[in-house]
């Protein structure tokens, strides 16, 4: 069973877990802050790839395990990748992971360094041995998000080309591959929106797209600039099932914006940053980074998210 709590206020489309945040500062030896992370059900329990910022402020990926998806035990050591030649291949840094099961393997995408930030990718069968593939794209790029299955014989990945810093721009693109190594046929998917102020600076894909009969439900973050810095919210879109480069609908307002203290106060204030979503029947549990400091969970019903995307 995925984490779940019933809605208390009937006006809400999305509601927060009452015991948020589920991680705390300095939770384990090297873990100063744990946020922007991705989880999946695994062997009757849950497993996750976590962004952990260490005490030198450099982000790395750690595996975490949980019986209930709420209380997590983290590996003290970072993921030890091995490349295709059998050599240990540890990235200088790694952040904002996404996790998905495709063809009986678990794929992890993340942001890492190739003389500038871009999309790293790797896979594992058992969360013990990790194979690192070559970086998927040229720098600069962030928010690489795979689709959970082949579509018409090809794998698909969303990404957000960027610059070397705190990118003050950005649209989502979609790319195709037959082997997770060679990515091409890049297409522009959707852009920031000047008439929708919460997402007028940049946008980026969030969790792995959710397959529904109405299309791929994409939860994505949108950023606006204020006199005191960026504010990260998130909204939704629906992409065509057979041709995911086609946007069918896009929410006109944000689904969630920073409101609670653990979202508005932290290492980077005013950030809600979704990286994964668990779905069971009509229930959705969204895991999001809060203020680059904590992980929060929010709940919603899938049919209501689809309605929200079509009609908000
Ligand atoms: C983005 C990424 C995210 C972070 C966000 C807010 O550019 O670095 O990891 O959550 O900024 O600081």
Short mmCIF file of C-alpha atoms and ligand atoms in Angstrom, two decimals:
data_model
loop_
_atom_site.label_atom_id
_atom_site.label_comp_id
_atom_site.label_asym_id
_atom_site.label_seq_id
_atom_site.Cartn_x
_atom_site.Cartn_y
_atom_site.Cartn_z
CA UNK A 1 0.00 0.00 0.00
CA UNK A 2 1.29 3.44 -0.90
CA UNK A 3 1.33 6.12 1.80
CA UNK A 4 -2.11 7.68 2.05
CA UNK A 5 -4.18 10.00 4.18
CA UNK A 6 -7.76 11.07 3.53
CA UNK A 7 -8.57 14.62 2.46
CA UNK A 8 -9.96 16.80 5.24
CA UNK A 9 -10.85 19.97 3.35
CA UNK A 10 -13.15 19.24 0.42
CA UNK A 11 -11.94 22.32 -1.50
CA UNK A 12 -8.50 20.87 -1.99
CA UNK A 13 -7.32 19.02 -5.09
CA UNK A 14 -4.04 18.22 -3.37
CA UNK A 15 -3.39 17.93 0.36
CA UNK A 16 -0.25 17.53 2.40
CA UNK A 17 0.65 14.62 4.68
CA UNK A 18 -0.13 15.72 8.24
CA UNK A 19 3.30 14.58 9.49
CA UNK A 20 5.34 16.41 6.84
CA UNK A 21 8.24 16.77 6.44
CA UNK A 22 9.35 13.13 6.42
CA UNK A 23 13.10 13.89 6.53
CA UNK A 24 14.96 16.18 8.88
CA UNK A 25 18.23 18.06 8.85
CA UNK A 26 21.40 16.15 9.76
CA UNK A 27 19.49 12.86 9.72
CA UNK A 28 22.52 10.64 9.24
CA UNK A 29 26.30 10.92 9.29
CA UNK A 30 26.88 12.50 5.88
CA UNK A 31 23.31 13.68 5.32
CA UNK A 32 22.98 17.38 6.06
CA UNK A 33 19.84 17.80 3.93
CA UNK A 34 17.71 15.20 2.10
CA UNK A 35 15.25 16.46 -0.54
CA UNK A 36 14.33 16.24 -4.32
CA UNK A 37 14.27 12.41 -4.30
CA UNK A 38 12.58 9.49 -6.05
CA UNK A 39 10.94 6.36 -4.62
CA UNK A 40 9.29 3.16 -5.87
CA UNK A 41 7.65 0.06 -4.39
CA UNK A 42 10.20 -2.78 -4.18
CA UNK A 43 9.92 -6.31 -2.74
CA UNK A 44 6.74 -5.55 -0.74
CA UNK A 45 8.47 -2.48 0.70
CA UNK A 46 9.79 0.79 -0.74
CA UNK A 47 13.13 1.84 -2.12
CA UNK A 48 14.38 5.27 -3.07
CA UNK A 49 17.25 7.17 -4.63
CA UNK A 50 17.79 10.24 -2.52
CA UNK A 51 19.47 13.54 -3.12
CA UNK A 52 21.60 14.06 -0.07
CA UNK A 53 23.59 17.25 0.33
CA UNK A 54 26.68 16.53 2.43
CA UNK A 55 28.34 18.79 4.98
CA UNK A 56 30.49 20.34 2.23
CA UNK A 57 27.19 21.26 0.48
CA UNK A 58 27.92 18.91 -2.45
CA UNK A 59 24.94 16.75 -3.48
CA UNK A 60 25.21 12.97 -3.88
CA UNK A 61 22.88 10.02 -4.36
CA UNK A 62 22.15 7.56 -1.55
CA UNK A 63 19.81 4.59 -1.47
CA UNK A 64 17.09 4.56 1.17
CA UNK A 65 14.74 1.78 2.26
CA UNK A 66 11.39 1.93 3.97
CA UNK A 67 8.61 -0.43 5.05
CA UNK A 68 5.87 2.18 4.76
CA UNK A 69 7.23 4.84 2.36
CA UNK A 70 7.24 7.32 5.22
CA UNK A 71 10.06 6.32 7.57
CA UNK A 72 13.34 5.83 5.73
CA UNK A 73 16.68 4.26 6.55
CA UNK A 74 19.51 5.62 4.41
CA UNK A 75 22.71 3.95 3.23
CA UNK A 76 25.62 5.88 4.73
CA UNK A 77 27.58 5.44 1.49
CA UNK A 78 26.87 7.10 -1.84
CA UNK A 79 25.90 4.95 -4.85
CA UNK A 80 29.04 3.30 -6.29
CA UNK A 81 28.57 3.30 -10.05
CA UNK A 82 30.53 0.98 -12.34
CA UNK A 83 30.83 1.92 -16.01
CA UNK A 84 30.50 -0.38 -19.04
CA UNK A 85 34.22 -1.30 -18.77
CA UNK A 86 33.87 -2.37 -15.15
CA UNK A 87 35.61 0.73 -13.78
CA UNK A 88 34.30 2.55 -10.73
CA UNK A 89 32.73 5.77 -11.98
CA UNK A 90 31.81 8.18 -9.21
CA UNK A 91 30.32 11.50 -10.36
CA UNK A 92 31.75 14.73 -8.91
CA UNK A 93 28.22 15.52 -7.84
CA UNK A 94 24.75 14.13 -8.50
CA UNK A 95 21.35 15.63 -7.74
CA UNK A 96 17.60 15.60 -8.36
CA UNK A 97 17.30 11.85 -9.21
CA UNK A 98 14.32 10.25 -10.91
CA UNK A 99 13.70 6.50 -10.67
CA UNK A 100 11.70 4.23 -12.99
CA UNK A 101 11.35 0.52 -13.76
CA UNK A 102 11.62 -0.24 -17.49
CA UNK A 103 11.99 -3.75 -18.99
CA UNK A 104 12.84 -5.38 -15.61
CA UNK A 105 15.60 -2.88 -14.78
CA UNK A 106 15.51 0.21 -12.61
CA UNK A 107 16.76 3.36 -14.33
CA UNK A 108 18.05 6.38 -12.47
CA UNK A 109 18.48 9.76 -14.14
CA UNK A 110 20.11 12.67 -12.33
CA UNK A 111 21.95 15.90 -12.89
CA UNK A 112 25.73 15.53 -12.96
CA UNK A 113 28.88 17.03 -14.46
CA UNK A 114 30.21 16.73 -18.01
CA UNK A 115 32.24 19.94 -17.93
CA UNK A 116 28.97 21.54 -16.88
CA UNK A 117 25.70 20.14 -15.56
CA UNK A 118 23.81 17.65 -17.70
CA UNK A 119 21.78 14.45 -17.48
CA UNK A 120 23.46 11.38 -16.00
CA UNK A 121 21.84 7.97 -16.37
CA UNK A 122 22.39 4.53 -14.92
CA UNK A 123 20.57 1.33 -14.06
CA UNK A 124 20.38 -1.47 -11.54
CA UNK A 125 18.60 -4.78 -11.16
CA UNK A 126 19.06 -5.17 -7.43
CA UNK A 127 20.00 -1.80 -5.89
CA UNK A 128 23.37 -3.34 -4.98
CA UNK A 129 25.18 -3.20 -8.33
CA UNK A 130 24.80 0.02 -10.31
CA UNK A 131 25.79 0.43 -13.97
CA UNK A 132 26.54 3.96 -15.10
CA UNK A 133 25.80 4.72 -18.75
CA UNK A 134 27.33 7.65 -20.64
CA UNK A 135 25.72 11.03 -19.97
CA UNK A 136 22.56 11.30 -22.05
CA UNK A 137 22.97 14.87 -23.30
CA UNK A 138 25.50 17.64 -23.83
CA UNK A 139 25.81 20.30 -21.15
CA UNK A 140 23.92 22.23 -20.05
CA UNK A 141 20.81 20.33 -19.14
CA UNK A 142 18.73 19.35 -16.09
CA UNK A 143 15.56 17.50 -15.12
CA UNK A 144 15.97 14.38 -17.25
CA UNK A 145 12.81 12.30 -16.87
CA UNK A 146 12.25 8.94 -18.62
CA UNK A 147 8.89 7.57 -19.71
CA UNK A 148 8.09 4.23 -18.01
CA UNK A 149 7.79 2.18 -21.20
CA UNK A 150 8.68 2.10 -24.88
CA UNK A 151 6.29 4.01 -27.10
CA UNK A 152 6.13 2.67 -30.65
CA UNK A 153 9.47 0.93 -30.18
CA UNK A 154 11.40 3.86 -28.68
CA UNK A 155 12.36 5.09 -25.22
CA UNK A 156 11.58 8.72 -24.43
CA UNK A 157 13.17 11.27 -22.12
CA UNK A 158 12.14 14.78 -21.16
CA UNK A 159 14.81 17.33 -20.32
CA UNK A 160 15.31 21.04 -19.79
CA UNK A 161 18.32 22.58 -21.55
CA UNK A 162 19.86 25.25 -19.35
CA UNK A 163 23.04 27.14 -18.52
CA UNK A 164 25.80 26.60 -15.98
CA UNK A 165 24.13 28.47 -13.13
CA UNK A 166 20.70 29.14 -11.69
CA UNK A 167 19.20 29.17 -15.19
CA UNK A 168 16.85 32.16 -15.55
CA UNK A 169 15.06 30.54 -18.52
CA UNK A 170 13.92 27.14 -19.70
CA UNK A 171 11.49 24.98 -21.67
CA UNK A 172 10.91 21.20 -21.66
CA UNK A 173 12.16 19.17 -24.65
CA UNK A 174 11.58 15.51 -25.53
CA UNK A 175 14.14 13.09 -27.03
CA UNK A 176 14.08 9.50 -28.28
CA UNK A 177 16.44 6.53 -28.00
CA UNK A 178 16.60 2.83 -28.86
CA UNK A 179 19.28 1.98 -26.29
CA UNK A 180 19.39 4.65 -23.50
CA UNK A 181 22.78 5.74 -24.91
CA UNK A 182 22.08 7.53 -28.20
CA UNK A 183 19.41 10.21 -27.83
CA UNK A 184 18.00 12.13 -30.79
CA UNK A 185 14.99 13.41 -32.72
CA UNK A 186 14.83 16.18 -30.10
CA UNK A 187 11.62 18.16 -30.07
CA UNK A 188 10.37 21.13 -28.12
CA UNK A 189 7.53 19.98 -25.86
CA UNK A 190 6.32 23.03 -23.95
CA UNK A 191 7.62 26.34 -22.67
CA UNK A 192 7.42 28.77 -19.80
CA UNK A 193 4.30 30.93 -19.98
CA UNK A 194 4.33 34.70 -19.80
CA UNK A 195 0.58 34.87 -19.13
CA UNK A 196 0.80 32.39 -16.24
CA UNK A 197 3.05 34.11 -13.76
CA UNK A 198 3.82 31.14 -11.51
CA UNK A 199 5.66 29.54 -14.46
CA UNK A 200 6.88 32.59 -16.37
CA UNK A 201 10.62 32.03 -15.81
CA UNK A 202 11.29 28.32 -16.43
CA UNK A 203 9.68 24.90 -16.18
CA UNK A 204 11.01 21.35 -15.75
CA UNK A 205 9.55 17.84 -15.71
CA UNK A 206 8.94 16.34 -12.27
CA UNK A 207 7.97 12.70 -11.60
CA UNK A 208 7.94 9.93 -14.22
CA UNK A 209 4.85 10.59 -16.41
CA UNK A 210 1.80 8.62 -15.23
CA UNK A 211 0.00 6.58 -17.89
CA UNK A 212 -3.77 7.19 -17.94
CA UNK A 213 -6.48 6.61 -20.54
CA UNK A 214 -6.55 10.41 -21.05
CA UNK A 215 -2.82 10.59 -21.82
CA UNK A 216 0.48 10.79 -19.94
CA UNK A 217 -0.06 12.88 -16.84
CA UNK A 218 3.00 15.07 -16.39
CA UNK A 219 3.56 16.83 -13.09
CA UNK A 220 6.10 19.61 -13.69
CA UNK A 221 7.61 22.46 -11.73
CA UNK A 222 7.28 26.08 -12.76
CA UNK A 223 9.32 29.00 -11.49
CA UNK A 224 8.65 32.70 -11.10
CA UNK A 225 11.04 35.45 -10.07
CA UNK A 226 10.28 37.86 -7.28
CA UNK A 227 12.17 40.71 -5.62
CA UNK A 228 13.37 38.12 -3.08
CA UNK A 229 14.31 35.33 -5.49
CA UNK A 230 12.80 32.37 -7.30
CA UNK A 231 9.58 30.62 -6.22
CA UNK A 232 9.12 26.97 -7.31
CA UNK A 233 5.53 25.65 -7.63
CA UNK A 234 4.13 22.76 -9.64
CA UNK A 235 1.34 22.12 -12.13
CA UNK A 236 0.19 19.40 -14.53
CA UNK A 237 -0.11 18.62 -18.24
CA UNK A 238 -1.47 15.75 -20.33
CA UNK A 239 0.59 14.39 -23.24
CA UNK A 240 -0.69 12.20 -26.06
CA UNK A 241 -0.26 8.50 -25.22
CA UNK A 242 1.02 7.43 -28.64
CA UNK A 243 2.83 10.68 -29.48
CA UNK A 244 4.14 12.13 -26.21
CA UNK A 245 5.61 15.17 -27.99
CA UNK A 246 2.04 16.45 -28.30
CA UNK A 247 0.63 18.43 -25.34
CA UNK A 248 -3.12 17.85 -25.05
CA UNK A 249 -3.85 19.96 -21.96
CA UNK A 250 -2.00 22.08 -19.46
CA UNK A 251 -3.24 23.37 -16.13
CA UNK A 252 -3.85 27.10 -16.09
CA UNK A 253 -2.95 27.54 -12.42
CA UNK A 254 -0.47 25.86 -10.10
CA UNK A 255 -1.46 22.65 -8.36
CA UNK A 256 0.74 23.42 -5.35
CA UNK A 257 2.91 26.36 -4.26
CA UNK A 258 5.09 26.80 -1.14
CA UNK A 259 2.85 27.59 1.84
CA UNK A 260 3.97 25.61 4.87
CA UNK A 261 6.97 26.74 6.95
CA UNK A 262 9.08 23.74 5.86
CA UNK A 263 8.49 24.85 2.23
CA UNK A 264 8.98 28.58 2.71
CA UNK A 265 11.93 28.46 5.13
CA UNK A 266 15.08 26.41 4.58
CA UNK A 267 18.35 26.33 2.66
CA UNK A 268 16.51 27.71 -0.41
CA UNK A 269 13.21 29.29 0.63
CA UNK A 270 9.97 28.89 -1.33
CA UNK A 271 10.61 25.64 -3.18
CA UNK A 272 8.29 22.69 -3.76
CA UNK A 273 10.03 20.39 -6.24
CA UNK A 274 8.30 17.06 -7.11
CA UNK A 275 10.56 14.18 -8.26
CA UNK A 276 8.33 11.12 -7.90
CA UNK A 277 4.74 9.96 -7.58
CA UNK A 278 3.34 6.61 -6.43
CA UNK A 279 0.02 5.53 -7.90
CA UNK A 280 -2.36 2.89 -6.59
CA UNK A 281 -5.80 2.70 -8.20
CA UNK A 282 -7.06 6.28 -8.01
CA UNK A 283 -4.67 7.36 -5.27
CA UNK A 284 -1.51 9.38 -5.92
CA UNK A 285 1.24 10.17 -3.40
CA UNK A 286 3.63 12.85 -4.65
CA UNK A 287 7.10 13.10 -3.08
CA UNK A 288 8.53 16.60 -3.30
CA UNK A 289 11.58 18.45 -2.09
CA UNK A 290 10.74 21.31 0.27
CA UNK A 291 13.00 24.38 0.47
CA UNK A 292 16.03 22.27 -0.62
CA UNK A 293 16.02 20.94 2.95
CA UNK A 294 13.28 18.34 3.49
CA UNK A 295 11.01 15.86 1.73
CA UNK A 296 7.27 16.31 1.89
CA UNK A 297 4.43 14.11 0.61
CA UNK A 298 1.18 15.36 -0.90
CA UNK A 299 -1.87 13.31 -1.87
CA UNK A 300 -4.40 13.61 -4.69
CA UNK A 301 -6.87 11.51 -6.67
CA UNK A 302 -5.80 10.63 -10.20
CA UNK A 303 -9.17 11.36 -11.84
CA UNK A 304 -9.26 14.77 -10.14
CA UNK A 305 -5.74 15.58 -11.34
CA UNK A 306 -6.86 14.79 -14.90
CA UNK A 307 -9.95 16.99 -14.52
CA UNK A 308 -7.78 19.72 -12.99
CA UNK A 309 -5.40 19.54 -15.96
CA UNK A 310 -8.22 19.79 -18.47
CA UNK A 311 -10.38 22.39 -16.78
CA UNK A 312 -8.41 24.52 -14.29
C1 LIG B 1 17.11 24.05 -9.21
C2 LIG B 1 17.81 22.76 -8.80
C3 LIG B 1 17.00 22.07 -7.74
C4 LIG B 1 16.64 23.03 -6.61
C5 LIG B 1 16.07 24.31 -7.15
C6 LIG B 1 15.82 25.32 -6.07
O1 LIG B 1 17.85 24.75 -10.17
O2 LIG B 1 19.07 23.05 -8.29
O3 LIG B 1 17.76 21.05 -7.20
O4 LIG B 1 15.67 22.42 -5.80
O5 LIG B 1 16.93 24.87 -8.09
O6 LIG B 1 17.00 25.68 -5.41
#
